[in-house]
Each structure stands twice: as structure tokens, then as C-alpha cells.
Short mmCIF file of C-alpha atoms (C1' of nucleotides) in Angstrom, two decimals:
data_model
loop_
_atom_site.label_atom_id
_atom_site.label_comp_id
_atom_site.label_asym_id
_atom_site.label_seq_id
_atom_site.Cartn_x
_atom_site.Cartn_y
_atom_site.Cartn_z
CA UNK A 1481 -8.73 6.63 -13.30
CA UNK A 1482 -8.28 3.53 -11.22
CA UNK A 1483 -7.20 0.37 -12.99
CA UNK A 1484 -8.11 -2.80 -11.15
CA UNK A 1485 -5.68 -5.68 -10.90
CA UNK A 1486 -8.54 -8.17 -11.02
CA UNK A 1487 -12.28 -8.48 -10.47
CA UNK A 1488 -11.76 -9.55 -6.87
CA UNK A 1489 -13.58 -7.15 -4.53
CA UNK A 1490 -10.76 -7.38 -1.97
CA UNK A 1491 -8.01 -6.55 -4.45
CA UNK A 1492 -10.19 -3.86 -6.03
CA UNK A 1493 -10.83 -2.24 -2.67
CA UNK A 1494 -7.09 -2.21 -2.11
CA UNK A 1495 -6.61 -0.61 -5.52
CA UNK A 1496 -8.60 2.32 -4.11
CA UNK A 1497 -7.59 2.52 -0.44
CA UNK A 1498 -4.48 0.34 -0.32
CA UNK A 1499 -1.82 3.00 -0.34
CA UNK A 1500 0.18 4.48 2.48
CA UNK A 1501 -2.11 7.37 3.41
CA UNK A 1502 -5.75 7.04 2.35
CA UNK A 1503 -6.92 5.05 5.39
CA UNK A 1504 -4.91 7.25 7.76
CA UNK A 1505 -6.72 10.29 6.36
CA UNK A 1506 -10.00 8.45 6.61
CA UNK A 1507 -9.33 7.55 10.24
CA UNK A 1508 -8.64 11.20 11.02
CA UNK A 1509 -11.80 12.36 9.32
CA UNK A 1510 -13.77 9.70 11.17
CA UNK A 1511 -12.30 11.22 14.34
CA UNK A 1512 -13.42 14.69 13.31
CA UNK A 1513 -10.82 16.30 11.06
CA UNK A 1514 -12.33 18.36 8.25
CA UNK A 1515 -9.64 20.65 6.86
CA UNK A 1516 -6.29 20.48 5.08
CA UNK A 1517 -4.65 22.20 8.06
CA UNK A 1518 -5.97 19.69 10.58
CA UNK A 1519 -4.69 16.82 8.45
CA UNK A 1520 -1.25 18.42 8.10
CA UNK A 1521 -1.07 18.71 11.90
CA UNK A 1522 -1.43 14.94 12.43
CA UNK A 1523 1.34 13.12 14.30
CA UNK A 1524 1.98 11.06 11.17
CA UNK A 1525 3.34 14.11 9.31
CA UNK A 1526 2.00 13.68 5.82
CA UNK A 1527 3.64 15.93 3.21
CA UNK A 1528 1.51 18.69 1.71
CA UNK A 1529 1.81 17.49 -1.87
CA UNK A 1530 0.83 13.95 -0.90
CA UNK A 1531 -2.13 15.17 1.13
CA UNK A 1532 -3.36 17.34 -1.74
CA UNK A 1533 -3.02 14.46 -4.16
CA UNK A 1534 -4.72 11.95 -1.81
CA UNK A 1535 -7.63 14.32 -1.10
CA UNK A 1536 -8.03 14.83 -4.83
CA UNK A 1537 -8.16 11.11 -5.47
CA UNK A 1538 -10.50 10.47 -2.56
CA UNK A 1539 -12.83 13.07 -4.01
CA UNK A 1540 -12.60 11.46 -7.46
CA UNK A 1541 -13.34 8.02 -6.09
CA UNK A 1542 -16.25 9.40 -4.07
CA UNK A 1543 -14.92 8.74 -0.57
CA UNK A 1544 -15.17 12.41 0.41
CA UNK A 1545 -16.77 15.62 -0.80
CA UNK A 1546 -15.52 19.15 -0.42
CA UNK A 1547 -18.12 21.73 0.54
CA UNK A 1548 -18.02 25.18 -1.08
CA UNK A 1549 -15.28 23.93 -3.37
CA UNK A 1550 -14.75 26.06 -6.42
CA UNK A 1551 -12.57 29.04 -7.20
CA UNK A 1552 -9.08 29.58 -5.81
CA UNK A 1553 -7.94 28.55 -2.36
CA UNK A 1554 -9.72 28.29 0.98
CA UNK A 1555 -11.86 25.42 -0.17
CA UNK A 1556 -13.92 24.81 2.93
CA UNK A 1557 -14.44 21.55 4.72
CA UNK A 1558 -14.05 17.97 3.63
CA UNK A 1559 -16.70 15.46 4.64
CA UNK A 1560 -16.99 11.71 4.34
CA UNK A 1561 -19.58 10.36 1.95
CA UNK A 1562 -21.55 7.21 2.69
CA UNK A 1563 -19.06 5.34 0.52
CA UNK A 1564 -16.17 6.70 2.58
CA UNK A 1565 -17.88 6.24 5.93
CA UNK A 1566 -18.58 2.61 5.01
CA UNK A 1567 -14.85 1.98 5.22
CA UNK A 1568 -15.08 2.42 8.98
CA UNK A 1569 -15.30 -1.36 9.63
CA UNK A 1570 -12.00 -1.79 7.77
CA UNK A 1571 -10.33 0.84 9.93
CA UNK A 1572 -11.86 -0.58 13.09
CA UNK A 1573 -10.59 -4.05 12.19
CA UNK A 1574 -7.10 -2.61 11.66
CA UNK A 1575 -7.31 -0.88 15.05
CA UNK A 1576 -8.29 -4.10 16.74
CA UNK A 1577 -5.49 -6.03 15.09
CA UNK A 1578 -2.90 -3.41 15.96
CA UNK A 1579 -3.99 -3.25 19.59
CA UNK A 1580 -3.86 -7.03 19.85
CA UNK A 1581 -0.65 -7.82 18.00
CA UNK A 1582 1.62 -4.78 18.09
CA UNK A 1583 3.38 -3.74 21.29
CA UNK A 1584 3.13 -0.33 22.93
CA UNK A 1585 0.48 1.18 20.69
CA UNK A 1586 -1.98 3.84 21.78
CA UNK A 1587 -5.51 2.84 22.65
CA UNK A 1588 -8.18 4.13 20.30
CA UNK A 1589 -11.03 6.11 21.91
CA UNK A 1590 -13.93 3.95 22.99
CA UNK A 1591 -16.37 6.04 20.99
CA UNK A 1592 -14.38 5.18 17.87
CA UNK A 1593 -14.50 1.48 18.60
CA UNK A 1594 -18.29 1.53 18.92
CA UNK A 1595 -18.97 3.98 16.10
CA UNK A 1596 -21.09 3.07 13.08
CA UNK A 1597 -20.87 4.36 9.52
CA UNK A 1598 -24.28 5.96 9.95
CA UNK A 1599 -23.06 8.09 12.83
CA UNK A 1600 -20.28 9.47 10.65
CA UNK A 1601 -22.59 10.84 8.01
CA UNK A 1602 -25.53 11.55 10.30
CA UNK B 1247 12.82 -3.47 10.62
CA UNK B 1248 9.55 -1.63 10.51
CA UNK B 1249 9.52 2.02 11.51
CA UNK B 1250 6.16 3.25 12.70
CA UNK B 1251 4.82 6.64 11.65
CA UNK B 1252 3.13 7.07 15.03
CA UNK B 1253 1.89 5.11 18.03
CA UNK B 1254 -1.60 4.83 16.53
CA UNK B 1255 -2.56 1.16 16.19
CA UNK B 1256 -4.35 1.87 12.90
CA UNK B 1257 -1.39 3.63 11.31
CA UNK B 1258 0.99 1.04 12.74
CA UNK B 1259 -1.05 -1.81 11.29
CA UNK B 1260 -0.88 -0.06 7.94
CA UNK B 1261 2.89 0.26 8.33
CA UNK B 1262 2.93 -3.55 8.30
CA UNK B 1263 0.15 -4.56 5.90
CA UNK B 1264 -0.61 -1.31 4.08
CA UNK B 1265 1.28 -1.90 0.87
CA UNK B 1266 0.04 -3.03 -2.49
CA UNK B 1267 0.41 -6.78 -2.05
CA UNK B 1268 0.52 -8.06 1.53
CA UNK B 1269 -3.25 -8.33 2.01
CA UNK B 1270 -3.73 -9.83 -1.45
CA UNK B 1271 -1.25 -12.56 -0.53
CA UNK B 1272 -2.98 -13.00 2.79
CA UNK B 1273 -6.37 -13.33 1.10
CA UNK B 1274 -4.97 -16.04 -1.17
CA UNK B 1275 -3.46 -17.94 1.72
CA UNK B 1276 -6.74 -17.68 3.60
CA UNK B 1277 -8.33 -19.27 0.53
CA UNK B 1278 -5.83 -22.10 0.56
CA UNK B 1279 -2.67 -21.10 -1.31
CA UNK B 1280 0.51 -22.38 0.32
CA UNK B 1281 3.32 -22.19 -2.24
CA UNK B 1282 5.25 -19.63 -4.24
CA UNK B 1283 3.95 -21.18 -7.46
CA UNK B 1284 0.31 -20.91 -6.43
CA UNK B 1285 0.78 -17.26 -5.55
CA UNK B 1286 2.49 -16.53 -8.86
CA UNK B 1287 -0.49 -18.08 -10.66
CA UNK B 1288 -2.98 -15.60 -9.15
CA UNK B 1289 -5.03 -13.45 -11.52
CA UNK B 1290 -3.40 -10.35 -10.01
CA UNK B 1291 -0.04 -11.26 -11.55
CA UNK B 1292 2.43 -10.32 -8.86
CA UNK B 1293 6.06 -10.18 -10.01
CA UNK B 1294 8.41 -12.86 -8.67
CA UNK B 1295 10.81 -10.43 -7.01
CA UNK B 1296 7.97 -8.62 -5.25
CA UNK B 1297 6.43 -11.88 -4.07
CA UNK B 1298 9.76 -13.10 -2.69
CA UNK B 1299 10.30 -9.81 -0.90
CA UNK B 1300 6.75 -9.70 0.50
CA UNK B 1301 6.93 -13.31 1.74
CA UNK B 1302 10.24 -12.50 3.40
CA UNK B 1303 8.78 -9.51 5.17
CA UNK B 1304 5.63 -11.35 6.18
CA UNK B 1305 7.82 -14.02 7.74
CA UNK B 1306 9.89 -11.36 9.54
CA UNK B 1307 6.80 -9.65 10.90
CA UNK B 1308 5.37 -13.00 11.97
CA UNK B 1309 2.32 -13.12 9.70
CA UNK B 1310 3.42 -16.41 8.12
CA UNK B 1311 5.85 -19.24 8.74
CA UNK B 1312 7.61 -21.41 6.22
CA UNK B 1313 7.72 -25.13 7.02
CA UNK B 1314 10.89 -27.12 6.27
CA UNK B 1315 12.65 -23.88 5.41
CA UNK B 1316 16.39 -24.16 5.40
CA UNK B 1317 19.04 -24.92 2.79
CA UNK B 1318 18.75 -23.99 -0.87
CA UNK B 1319 15.49 -23.87 -2.78
CA UNK B 1320 12.26 -25.88 -2.53
CA UNK B 1321 11.35 -24.31 0.78
CA UNK B 1322 8.11 -26.11 1.44
CA UNK B 1323 4.79 -24.58 2.32
CA UNK B 1324 3.86 -21.25 3.79
CA UNK B 1325 1.25 -21.13 6.52
CA UNK B 1326 -0.53 -18.31 8.30
CA UNK B 1327 0.31 -17.76 11.94
CA UNK B 1328 -2.30 -16.69 14.47
CA UNK B 1329 -1.07 -13.13 13.99
CA UNK B 1330 -1.58 -13.42 10.23
CA UNK B 1331 -4.89 -15.23 10.48
CA UNK B 1332 -6.17 -12.50 12.79
CA UNK B 1333 -6.05 -10.13 9.84
CA UNK B 1334 -8.99 -12.01 8.34
CA UNK B 1335 -11.56 -9.50 9.68
CA UNK B 1336 -9.70 -6.72 7.86
CA UNK B 1337 -9.82 -8.65 4.60
CA UNK B 1338 -13.46 -9.57 5.12
CA UNK B 1339 -14.33 -5.93 5.75
CA UNK B 1340 -12.55 -4.97 2.51
CA UNK B 1341 -14.49 -7.67 0.67
CA UNK B 1342 -17.78 -6.40 2.01
CA UNK B 1343 -16.96 -2.81 1.08
CA UNK B 1344 -15.87 -3.77 -2.42
CA UNK B 1345 -18.97 -5.85 -3.05
CA UNK B 1346 -21.17 -3.00 -1.84
CA UNK B 1347 -19.52 0.00 -3.45
CA UNK B 1348 -17.61 -1.15 -6.53
CA UNK B 1349 -19.42 -2.20 -9.70
CA UNK B 1350 -19.02 -5.55 -11.42
CA UNK B 1351 -16.80 -7.25 -8.88
CA UNK B 1352 -16.71 -10.99 -8.29
CA UNK B 1353 -18.55 -12.42 -5.34
CA UNK B 1354 -16.35 -13.93 -2.64
CA UNK B 1355 -17.09 -17.56 -1.67
CA UNK B 1356 -19.63 -17.85 1.12
CA UNK B 1357 -17.25 -19.99 3.17
CA UNK B 1358 -14.80 -17.10 3.11
CA UNK B 1359 -17.37 -14.63 4.30
CA UNK B 1360 -18.25 -16.80 7.31
CA UNK B 1361 -14.72 -17.96 8.09
CA UNK B 1362 -13.04 -17.24 11.43
CA UNK B 1363 -9.35 -16.74 12.20
CA UNK B 1364 -9.43 -19.93 14.29
CA UNK B 1365 -10.50 -22.00 11.28
CA UNK B 1366 -7.50 -20.74 9.34
CA UNK B 1367 -4.95 -21.99 11.79
CA UNK B 1368 -6.95 -24.98 13.02
"C1'" DT C 433 -1.43 47.85 4.04
"C1'" DT C 434 1.50 44.61 5.95
"C1'" DT C 435 1.17 40.28 8.22
"C1'" DT C 436 -0.56 35.77 8.97
"C1'" DA C 437 -2.89 31.55 7.94
"C1'" DT C 438 -4.74 28.27 4.77
"C1'" DA C 439 -4.45 25.51 0.80
"C1'" DC C 440 -2.16 24.32 -2.16
"C1'" DT C 441 1.94 23.71 -6.51
"C1'" DT C 442 6.59 22.83 -8.19
"C1'" DG C 443 11.13 20.71 -8.56
"C1'" DC C 444 13.91 17.32 -7.44
"C1'" DA C 445 15.61 13.20 -4.40
"C1'" DA C 446 14.60 8.70 -2.64
"C1'" DA C 447 12.05 4.60 -2.14
"C1'" DA C 448 8.81 1.15 -3.78
"C1'" DT C 449 7.17 -1.40 -7.55
"C1'" DG C 450 7.42 -3.74 -12.13
"C1'" DC C 451 9.54 -6.26 -16.10
"C1'" DA C 452 12.60 -9.41 -18.19
"C1'" DA C 453 16.03 -12.38 -17.82
"C1'" DG C 454 19.00 -15.47 -15.40
"C1'" DT C 455 20.38 -18.89 -11.50
"C1'" DG C 456 20.44 -23.05 -8.34
"C1'" DC C 457 18.55 -27.21 -7.00
"C1'" DA C 458 15.74 -31.33 -7.11
"C1'" DA C 459 12.78 -34.53 -9.13
"C1'" DA C 460 11.12 -36.66 -13.52
"C1'" DG C 461 11.75 -38.35 -17.87
"C1'" DT C 462 14.66 -40.95 -21.47
"C1'" DA D 754 23.89 -40.98 -16.45
"C1'" DC D 755 22.23 -37.16 -18.63
"C1'" DT D 756 18.97 -33.94 -20.12
"C1'" DT D 757 14.74 -31.64 -19.26
"C1'" DT D 758 11.27 -29.57 -16.52
"C1'" DG D 759 9.47 -27.08 -12.62
"C1'" DC D 760 9.95 -24.50 -8.55
"C1'" DA D 761 11.82 -20.77 -5.91
"C1'" DC D 762 14.01 -17.53 -6.15
"C1'" DT D 763 17.94 -13.30 -7.57
"C1'" DT D 764 19.69 -9.55 -10.43
"C1'" DG D 765 19.61 -5.43 -13.25
"C1'" DC D 766 17.30 -1.76 -14.82
"C1'" DA D 767 12.93 1.14 -15.96
"C1'" DT D 768 8.92 3.24 -14.06
"C1'" DT D 769 5.93 4.84 -10.56
"C1'" DT D 770 5.04 6.44 -6.01
"C1'" DT D 771 6.36 8.87 -2.10
"C1'" DG D 772 8.99 12.48 0.41
"C1'" DC D 773 11.32 17.00 1.29
"C1'" DA D 774 11.92 21.77 0.79
"C1'" DA D 775 10.61 25.69 -1.08
"C1'" DG D 776 7.51 28.73 -3.36
"C1'" DT D 777 2.72 30.65 -4.73
"C1'" DA D 778 -2.16 32.34 -4.46
"C1'" DT D 779 -5.93 33.97 -1.90
"C1'" DA D 780 -8.35 35.76 1.95
"C1'" DA D 781 -8.91 37.18 6.52
"C1'" DA D 782 -6.82 39.60 10.47
"C1'" DA D 783 -3.96 43.23 12.44
#
DNA sequence: TTTTATACTTGCAAAATGCAAGTGCAAAGT
DNA sequence: ACTTTGCACTTGCATTTTGCAAGTATAAAA
């Protein structure tokens, strides 16, 4: 269970997504990733135990759902919920800041820049 | 020195501001805090060693500057740079998400919601 | 039926964070 | 002048989070 540092909505949001990996995973899912394997293959090289733990917490906090989840392994695809997709403006703002203020970064795809939360959950 | 996990501007931004405290400090400075003491008094209760270390790193990465810094203690006031102030959209997006999706959170001041980066550095 | 791929778990090392206490300096009080 | 108070830290150590390497369970493919 998440314990909030204060009632501030900014701090509380950070208590949920303000770790090293959650928003990176979210970015990748916004760009189309749906499986554990795809997320392991990212250039950022997240460790398997961290990914499993982050996906678990993101499911708990309602940012993602896992279709045909249930018994054993091979758990099917992860999808963003409305709650998760609504974090897109945060990620887009980070992209914009990085492109403006950090040297030699990649350019994000145009479609990502113009995307809306609605498009992600369709 | 910051080591980036990849060339992605989103991930790289998170390599700079994606820890537990940096954006909370930034929020407080956007709302007017300028001194160590004011930041220690926040409801979030950041520890003194963490605050000192975060302020140091924020200065290194160019998010803030410290006026009349120099010898000994009593280092004067911290101010946001343009680079730091430009993170305001990220914080505003977090505020919006928190107010929408988390229960029983405070409401951020209207002036904060409508604020621009330019107003912060004046 | 052996191999391969996916989706994890486990054990332990390293790094980040947190708590409590102490330190150095300057201004204020007496 | 001398003590006290407040500010801005530092230090030492405990706890939590993250990271690496290896192993495990299941199912589909060969």
C-alpha cells in the first residue's frame, strides 16, 4: 500500500510514479509495448526482478491491467488503463524538457508528441 | 556527474529529476520557497542531509542557483534558473493527474495552475 | 521429447534514503 | 563581552530500494 508524504497532489503523484522506472515503462507502453519481453528488450535495460515488481505495483495502483492474467506464467498482455494513460501529459512534458535542455538526446516520434490519452485507450 | 540510461529525452529527464525529492523541492520553490529553512519546514518532512544533497545536485545540474554563495554557512537564497523553471509544466501535469485520480488530495492554488515558467524567473 | 521462449523468483551486493545527533558561523539578546 | 538562538549544513549508522546473476515454472515449437 502506498503511504503518502502529504496531501499535496503533486507529492502524492510522485509517491506513485516518482521512482526510477514507472514512467519509463509507461512511456514504452504508450509507444506500443505490451509484454514483459518487450519491456526487457528496451535500451534502458531494466532488471527482470525490478520490472516484475514495478508491473505488480502499477497493476495494484490501477495504472495498467493484465489481460488473461491468472494461473502460472505466460500472463498475456499488459494494457494502460485510463488512469495510466492520463499520465501521458506528464511524460510529454518530460520529453519536451529533455529535448530543450539536455544535449544530444533522441527526438521523440511526432505521433507521440501529438498523442492524447484517449488515443492510448481507444 | 549524471549517467544517462539511454539517449531518450524522457528517460534522461528522469535521470535528472526522477528521484523522490527533486520535483517536490522544485514545486516548493515555484510556490515561493527560497531558503534551506523554508524547505525543511515543508509538510513532507525532508531530512536535512537529503535536502543538502538534493540542492547540491540541483545546482550542479543547473536547475537552481544560490545567490551570495561562497564562504562558510548562511549561503543566501536559492532561485530557479530558466532550466529549472521550465520544469513547471511537468509539475503542473502531475498536479492535474493527482487531483483527477487520487482521492482526498489538497487543491493546488489557482495561481499555480495558471503560472508560466517565465513568471517564475521574471 | 528435447529445445526454446516467456515470465517470472531468489539470493545477495550496492546504492539511495532516512534518522538522530553534532558542527560552524553569524546575528540577537543580556 | 559572552551566551544563546537560528540557520545551514555534516557525519555516522540503520533501513529501504535498486541492481546483478542465476535459477525456476510453464507452454509452445521443433
